[in-house]
Coordinates of C-alpha atoms and ligand atoms in Angstrom, one line a residue:
M1371 CA -143.5 162.5 -58.3
A1372 CA -146.5 160.4 -57.5
V1373 CA -149.9 160.5 -54.9
L1374 CA -151.0 158.1 -52.9
I1375 CA -154.3 157.5 -52.2
C1376 CA -155.3 155.5 -49.9
G1377 CA -159.0 153.8 -50.4
G1378 CA -158.9 154.6 -54.2
A1379 CA -160.6 152.1 -54.7
G1380 CA -163.8 153.1 -53.0
Y1381 CA -166.7 155.4 -54.5
I1382 CA -165.2 158.8 -53.2
G1383 CA -161.6 157.9 -53.3
S1384 CA -161.9 156.5 -57.4
H1385 CA -163.3 159.9 -57.5
G1386 CA -160.5 161.4 -56.6
T1387 CA -158.3 158.4 -58.2
A1388 CA -160.3 159.2 -61.9
A1389 CA -159.6 163.5 -61.3
L1390 CA -155.6 163.1 -60.7
L1391 CA -155.1 160.6 -63.9
D1392 CA -156.9 163.4 -66.1
Q1393 CA -154.4 166.2 -64.8
N1394 CA -151.9 163.3 -65.8
E1395 CA -150.1 163.0 -62.0
E1396 CA -148.9 159.5 -61.3
V1397 CA -151.4 157.2 -59.0
V1398 CA -150.6 155.1 -56.7
V1399 CA -153.4 153.3 -54.9
L1400 CA -153.4 151.5 -51.4
D1401 CA -156.7 149.9 -50.8
N1402 CA -157.2 146.4 -49.1
L1403 CA -160.9 146.2 -51.5
Q1404 CA -163.2 145.4 -48.3
T1405 CA -165.5 147.6 -49.6
G1406 CA -163.6 148.7 -52.5
H1407 CA -163.3 147.9 -55.9
R1408 CA -161.3 146.7 -58.7
E1409 CA -162.9 147.8 -61.7
A1410 CA -163.3 150.9 -59.8
V1411 CA -159.4 152.3 -60.7
M1412 CA -159.3 153.2 -63.7
D1413 CA -156.6 152.1 -66.1
G1414 CA -153.1 153.8 -65.1
A1415 CA -153.2 154.1 -61.6
V1416 CA -150.7 151.9 -59.8
L1417 CA -153.3 149.3 -57.7
Y1418 CA -152.0 146.9 -54.5
E1419 CA -154.3 145.4 -53.0
G1420 CA -153.0 145.6 -49.2
D1421 CA -154.0 147.5 -45.5
L1422 CA -152.8 151.0 -44.0
R1423 CA -152.2 148.4 -40.9
D1424 CA -149.7 146.5 -42.7
G1425 CA -146.1 148.5 -42.8
A1426 CA -144.5 146.1 -45.3
V1427 CA -147.3 147.1 -48.0
L1428 CA -146.5 150.5 -47.4
D1429 CA -142.8 150.0 -47.4
I1430 CA -142.8 148.7 -50.8
I1431 CA -144.9 151.6 -52.0
F1432 CA -142.7 154.6 -50.4
Q1433 CA -139.5 152.8 -51.8
T1434 CA -141.2 151.8 -55.3
H1435 CA -142.5 154.7 -55.6
S1436 CA -141.4 158.9 -55.4
I1437 CA -144.7 159.7 -53.2
T1438 CA -144.8 163.7 -53.1
D1439 CA -148.7 163.7 -51.9
V1440 CA -151.1 161.3 -49.7
L1441 CA -154.9 161.3 -50.6
H1442 CA -156.1 159.7 -47.0
F1443 CA -160.1 157.5 -48.1
A1444 CA -159.6 154.8 -46.4
A1445 CA -161.9 154.2 -43.8
D1446 CA -164.8 152.5 -42.2
S1447 CA -167.9 154.6 -42.7
L1448 CA -170.5 153.6 -41.2
V1449 CA -173.0 155.7 -37.8
G1450 CA -174.5 152.6 -36.9
V1451 CA -172.1 150.0 -37.5
S1452 CA -169.3 152.0 -35.5
M1453 CA -172.0 152.4 -32.4
N1454 CA -172.0 148.6 -32.3
E1455 CA -168.2 147.9 -33.7
P1456 CA -166.6 151.0 -31.5
L1457 CA -163.3 149.2 -31.2
T1458 CA -163.8 147.6 -34.8
Y1459 CA -163.2 151.5 -36.0
Y1460 CA -160.9 152.6 -33.7
D1461 CA -158.2 150.2 -35.5
N1462 CA -158.9 150.0 -38.6
N1463 CA -159.1 154.2 -38.7
V1464 CA -157.1 155.6 -35.8
G1465 CA -154.6 152.5 -36.3
G1466 CA -154.3 153.1 -40.8
A1467 CA -153.3 156.8 -39.5
L1468 CA -151.0 156.4 -37.7
N1469 CA -149.4 153.4 -39.7
L1470 CA -149.2 156.1 -42.2
L1471 CA -148.1 158.3 -40.5
K1472 CA -144.8 156.7 -38.7
K1473 CA -144.5 155.4 -42.2
M1474 CA -144.5 159.3 -43.9
K1475 CA -142.0 159.9 -41.5
E1476 CA -139.6 157.7 -42.6
Y1477 CA -140.0 158.2 -45.9
G1478 CA -139.8 162.1 -45.5
V1479 CA -143.6 162.4 -47.1
G1480 CA -144.9 165.8 -45.8
R1481 CA -147.9 166.1 -47.5
I1482 CA -151.1 164.7 -46.9
V1483 CA -155.3 166.1 -47.7
F1484 CA -157.4 163.8 -45.6
S1485 CA -161.2 162.7 -45.6
S1486 CA -163.2 164.0 -42.5
T1487 CA -166.5 164.6 -41.8
A1488 CA -169.4 166.5 -40.3
A1489 CA -170.0 163.7 -38.1
V1490 CA -167.0 165.8 -36.2
Y1491 CA -169.6 168.6 -35.7
G1492 CA -172.8 166.2 -33.5
E1493 CA -176.0 167.8 -33.2
P1494 CA -174.6 171.5 -34.3
E1495 CA -176.7 174.3 -31.9
T1496 CA -176.8 176.3 -35.4
V1497 CA -177.0 175.8 -39.2
P1498 CA -174.8 176.4 -41.2
I1499 CA -171.6 174.8 -39.4
T1500 CA -168.7 176.9 -39.3
E1501 CA -165.4 175.3 -39.4
D1502 CA -164.6 177.0 -35.7
M1503 CA -167.4 175.7 -34.6
P1504 CA -167.9 173.1 -31.2
V1505 CA -166.5 169.6 -32.1
K1506 CA -168.2 166.6 -30.4
P1507 CA -169.4 163.9 -32.0
G1508 CA -172.2 162.1 -31.4
N1509 CA -170.7 158.2 -32.8
P1510 CA -167.5 156.3 -32.7
Y1511 CA -167.0 157.3 -36.3
G1512 CA -166.6 160.6 -36.0
E1513 CA -165.1 160.3 -32.8
T1514 CA -162.4 157.9 -34.8
K1515 CA -161.7 160.9 -37.8
L1516 CA -162.1 163.7 -35.0
A1517 CA -159.0 161.2 -33.1
I1518 CA -157.3 161.3 -36.7
E1519 CA -157.3 164.8 -37.8
R1520 CA -155.8 165.6 -33.5
M1521 CA -152.8 163.3 -34.2
L1522 CA -152.1 164.9 -37.7
H1523 CA -152.1 168.1 -36.2
W1524 CA -149.5 167.1 -34.0
A1525 CA -147.5 165.1 -36.3
G1526 CA -147.8 168.6 -37.9
E1527 CA -146.0 170.8 -34.9
A1528 CA -143.3 168.0 -34.3
H1529 CA -142.5 166.4 -37.6
G1530 CA -143.8 169.4 -40.4
I1531 CA -146.1 166.6 -42.2
R1532 CA -148.9 169.1 -43.5
S1533 CA -152.5 168.9 -43.7
V1534 CA -155.7 169.3 -44.7
C1535 CA -158.5 167.9 -43.3
L1536 CA -162.3 168.2 -45.2
R1537 CA -165.0 167.3 -43.2
Y1538 CA -167.7 166.0 -46.1
F1539 CA -171.3 166.4 -45.8
N1540 CA -173.5 164.3 -48.0
V1541 CA -171.6 163.0 -50.7
A1542 CA -173.5 161.5 -53.8
G1543 CA -174.2 161.7 -57.3
A1544 CA -171.6 159.5 -60.4
H1545 CA -168.8 160.9 -62.2
P1546 CA -170.0 162.9 -64.8
V1547 CA -167.9 161.4 -67.7
H1548 CA -166.0 158.3 -65.7
D1549 CA -168.0 155.1 -66.5
I1550 CA -167.6 155.1 -62.0
G1551 CA -170.2 155.2 -59.0
E1552 CA -171.8 154.5 -56.1
D1553 CA -171.5 151.0 -55.0
H1554 CA -171.6 149.6 -51.5
Q1555 CA -172.7 146.6 -49.9
P1556 CA -174.5 146.5 -48.0
E1557 CA -175.9 150.5 -49.5
T1558 CA -177.5 152.8 -46.5
H1559 CA -177.1 156.1 -47.6
L1560 CA -180.4 157.8 -48.5
I1561 CA -180.2 158.6 -52.8
P1562 CA -179.0 155.2 -54.1
I1563 CA -181.4 153.8 -51.7
I1564 CA -184.1 155.6 -53.2
L1565 CA -182.7 154.9 -56.7
Q1566 CA -182.8 150.9 -56.9
T1567 CA -186.4 152.0 -55.1
A1568 CA -186.5 152.8 -58.1
L1569 CA -185.2 150.4 -60.1
G1570 CA -187.6 148.3 -58.1
Q1571 CA -184.7 146.6 -56.3
R1572 CA -186.4 147.3 -53.1
E1573 CA -190.1 147.0 -52.4
K1574 CA -189.6 151.0 -50.9
I1575 CA -188.1 153.4 -48.9
S1576 CA -188.3 153.7 -45.1
V1577 CA -188.1 157.1 -43.8
F1578 CA -186.1 157.0 -40.6
G1579 CA -188.8 160.0 -38.6
D1580 CA -190.7 162.0 -40.2
D1581 CA -190.8 164.2 -36.1
Y1582 CA -188.1 166.1 -36.5
P1583 CA -188.3 169.7 -36.1
T1584 CA -188.2 170.8 -39.9
E1585 CA -190.3 172.0 -42.0
D1586 CA -191.4 168.4 -43.7
G1587 CA -190.7 166.6 -40.6
T1588 CA -187.8 164.6 -41.5
C1589 CA -184.6 164.7 -41.3
V1590 CA -182.5 168.0 -43.7
R1591 CA -178.8 167.4 -45.0
D1592 CA -176.3 168.8 -47.4
Y1593 CA -175.5 166.9 -50.5
I1594 CA -172.7 167.4 -52.2
H1595 CA -171.9 166.5 -55.7
V1596 CA -168.8 163.5 -55.9
H1597 CA -167.1 165.3 -58.6
D1598 CA -167.7 168.6 -56.7
L1599 CA -165.8 167.9 -53.9
I1600 CA -163.0 166.4 -55.6
Q1601 CA -162.1 168.9 -56.8
A1602 CA -162.0 170.3 -53.9
H1603 CA -159.3 168.1 -53.2
L1604 CA -157.6 168.9 -56.4
R1605 CA -157.0 172.6 -55.1
A1606 CA -155.8 171.0 -51.3
V1607 CA -153.2 169.2 -52.7
D1608 CA -152.6 172.8 -55.1
Y1609 CA -152.5 174.6 -51.4
L1610 CA -150.2 172.4 -49.9
R1611 CA -148.1 172.1 -53.0
G1612 CA -148.0 176.0 -52.6
G1613 CA -146.9 176.1 -48.6
G1614 CA -150.4 176.4 -47.4
E1615 CA -149.7 175.7 -43.7
S1616 CA -152.0 173.7 -42.1
N1617 CA -156.3 173.9 -42.1
V1618 CA -159.1 172.7 -42.2
F1619 CA -162.5 172.9 -44.5
N1620 CA -166.2 171.8 -44.2
L1621 CA -167.2 170.5 -48.0
G1622 CA -170.7 171.2 -48.4
N1623 CA -173.4 173.2 -50.4
G1624 CA -174.8 175.5 -48.0
S1625 CA -178.1 174.2 -48.9
G1626 CA -179.9 172.3 -47.3
F1627 CA -182.7 169.0 -48.7
S1628 CA -185.1 166.5 -46.3
V1629 CA -185.4 163.4 -46.7
Q1630 CA -188.6 164.3 -48.0
Q1631 CA -187.5 166.9 -51.1
V1632 CA -185.2 163.7 -51.7
I1633 CA -187.5 161.5 -52.9
D1634 CA -189.5 163.8 -54.9
T1635 CA -186.6 164.9 -56.9
V1636 CA -185.8 161.0 -57.2
E1637 CA -189.4 160.8 -58.2
A1638 CA -188.6 163.8 -60.8
V1639 CA -185.5 162.5 -62.1
T1640 CA -186.7 159.2 -62.9
G1641 CA -189.7 159.6 -63.3
K1642 CA -191.1 156.3 -61.8
D1643 CA -193.4 156.7 -57.8
I1644 CA -191.4 155.4 -55.1
P1645 CA -193.3 153.7 -52.4
K1646 CA -192.4 154.8 -48.8
E1647 CA -193.0 154.0 -45.2
I1648 CA -192.2 155.8 -42.4
A1649 CA -190.5 153.8 -40.2
P1650 CA -188.6 155.3 -36.8
R1651 CA -186.3 157.8 -36.8
R1652 CA -182.5 156.2 -36.6
A1653 CA -180.4 156.5 -33.5
G1654 CA -177.7 159.1 -33.5
D1655 CA -179.4 161.4 -36.9
P1656 CA -179.0 164.7 -36.4
A1657 CA -182.4 166.8 -37.3
V1658 CA -180.1 169.8 -40.0
L1659 CA -177.1 169.3 -40.9
I1660 CA -175.9 172.5 -43.1
A1661 CA -172.2 173.6 -43.8
S1662 CA -170.7 177.0 -44.2
S1663 CA -168.0 176.2 -46.6
D1664 CA -167.8 179.6 -47.5
K1665 CA -164.0 179.2 -45.9
A1666 CA -163.3 176.6 -48.9
R1667 CA -164.3 178.5 -51.5
R1668 CA -162.1 181.8 -49.8
V1669 CA -158.5 179.7 -48.9
L1670 CA -158.5 177.0 -51.6
D1671 CA -160.9 179.3 -54.1
W1672 CA -163.3 176.4 -54.6
Q1673 CA -166.2 176.8 -56.3
P1674 CA -169.1 174.1 -56.5
E1675 CA -170.9 173.4 -60.3
Q1676 CA -173.3 170.7 -59.4
Q1677 CA -175.2 172.5 -56.7
D1678 CA -178.6 172.0 -58.1
L1679 CA -179.4 168.6 -56.4
H1680 CA -181.2 167.7 -59.8
T1681 CA -178.2 167.6 -61.9
I1682 CA -176.5 165.5 -58.4
V1683 CA -179.9 162.9 -58.5
K1684 CA -179.3 162.4 -62.2
T1685 CA -176.1 161.4 -62.7
A1686 CA -176.6 158.5 -59.7
W1687 CA -179.6 157.5 -61.9
E1688 CA -177.4 157.3 -65.2
W1689 CA -175.0 155.4 -63.4
H1690 CA -177.3 153.1 -61.3
Q1691 CA -179.0 152.4 -64.8
R1692 CA -175.4 151.8 -66.6
H1693 CA -174.8 149.6 -63.3
P1694 CA -178.0 147.9 -61.5
E1695 CA -175.9 145.1 -60.0
G1696 CA -173.4 147.5 -59.2
Y1697 CA -169.7 146.8 -60.3
R1698 CA -170.5 143.2 -59.2
G1699 CA -173.2 143.1 -62.2
G1700 CA -170.4 144.6 -64.9
G1701 CA -172.6 146.8 -67.6
A1702 CA -171.8 148.7 -70.0
L1703 CA -168.5 150.2 -69.5
Ligands
UFG1113 N1 -182.4 158.1 -44.5 C1 -184.2 157.2 -44.6 N2 -184.0 155.7 -45.2 C2 -182.2 155.3 -46.0 C3 -181.8 156.1 -45.7 C4 -181.3 157.1 -45.1 O1 -184.6 157.7 -44.3 O2 -182.5 154.7 -46.0 C5 -182.6 159.1 -43.6 C6 -181.4 159.4 -43.1 O3 -181.9 159.3 -41.6 C7 -180.6 161.1 -42.8 C8 -180.7 161.1 -44.3 O4 -181.6 160.1 -44.1 O5 -181.3 161.4 -42.2 C9 -179.2 160.6 -45.0 O6 -178.7 159.3 -44.7 P1 -177.5 159.1 -45.1 O7 -177.3 157.3 -44.6 O8 -177.7 158.6 -46.6 O9 -176.4 159.8 -44.4 P2 -176.3 160.3 -43.2 O10 -176.3 161.4 -42.7 O11 -176.5 159.5 -42.1 O12 -174.2 159.9 -43.6 C10 -173.4 161.1 -44.0 C11 -172.0 159.8 -44.0 C12 -171.6 159.6 -43.4 C13 -171.7 160.8 -41.9 C14 -172.6 161.8 -42.1 C15 -172.0 162.9 -42.0 O13 -172.8 158.9 -45.1 O14 -170.3 159.4 -43.4 O15 -173.0 161.8 -43.6 O16 -173.2 163.9 -41.0 F1 -170.6 160.5 -41.3

């Protein structure tokens, strides 16, 4: 029995790979290394460098290994880029998932945990957001994830493939034990950008808008530690193995922090002053995104352990200090 992890060399996927290896599962990773890193795949996993849209590599994997479960992390995930390159996003995200599902059907693999996103909700009318609220993505990235959720639904109805869609809020932090963390080229996410500023690699952080209808005028997000997020994936795998029906869950902490509060937290954790400038709003940014994860707690019996923003930032800071240039720079392993 083996678990196939699509995108298992990426930031979140590599934490999934580590967690499954830690519980002695046989792990097969498929990653095209477009944004993933070979070094992020822990020893013990079998890595195939290849693309989900390539049926031949999936044939090899499904014929070589007894895959029983799939975790699907592989996708393009930048909201801003998706606005300019919608067809690329549909091609890679929807095309990749479509091919994967066709092959799962062909080889009789019936369980998949899928990385979806809070971006499916667009600008929510109220927070915290629950799974039954309307979905109306405000960008092609969110649309592609929603299209895959719908595809999974119908593949379940027709072919018995059961799925759990996990709608992530803002994932951050680094592995508390293993030496893996967040390394995007280029980096666009708030916490690593502030940490790069703390390391002196950037002059300042641009705060995208301070005139939002929030307490300090900057956007509020729900930050979840990558380790907690992955623990929810393990619960989701168990849930499906136990016969659970297809389902959708939000994954967040249920509390929001503004961009300014994140900067303050990084200053407290690193002991460095973070120079900042107020920049124009970034297109497509909702003012406030906060999850209700009550359903995941209830149905999956999931309990996040590192909810404190200080702890989340601290684990990311430790990794960034060890790997100031990311995986490319090597660093202490
Ligand atoms: N921000 C800044 N300056 C920066 C970078 C970010 O002010 O240099 C702000 C953004 O405007 C936003 C907040 O910090 O208000 C968080 O931005 P991120 O880019 O870190 O994260 P997003 O909330 O935009 O996006 C994340 C995931 C997406 C996912 C989305 C779901 O990265 O993949 O959550 O809502 F779609």
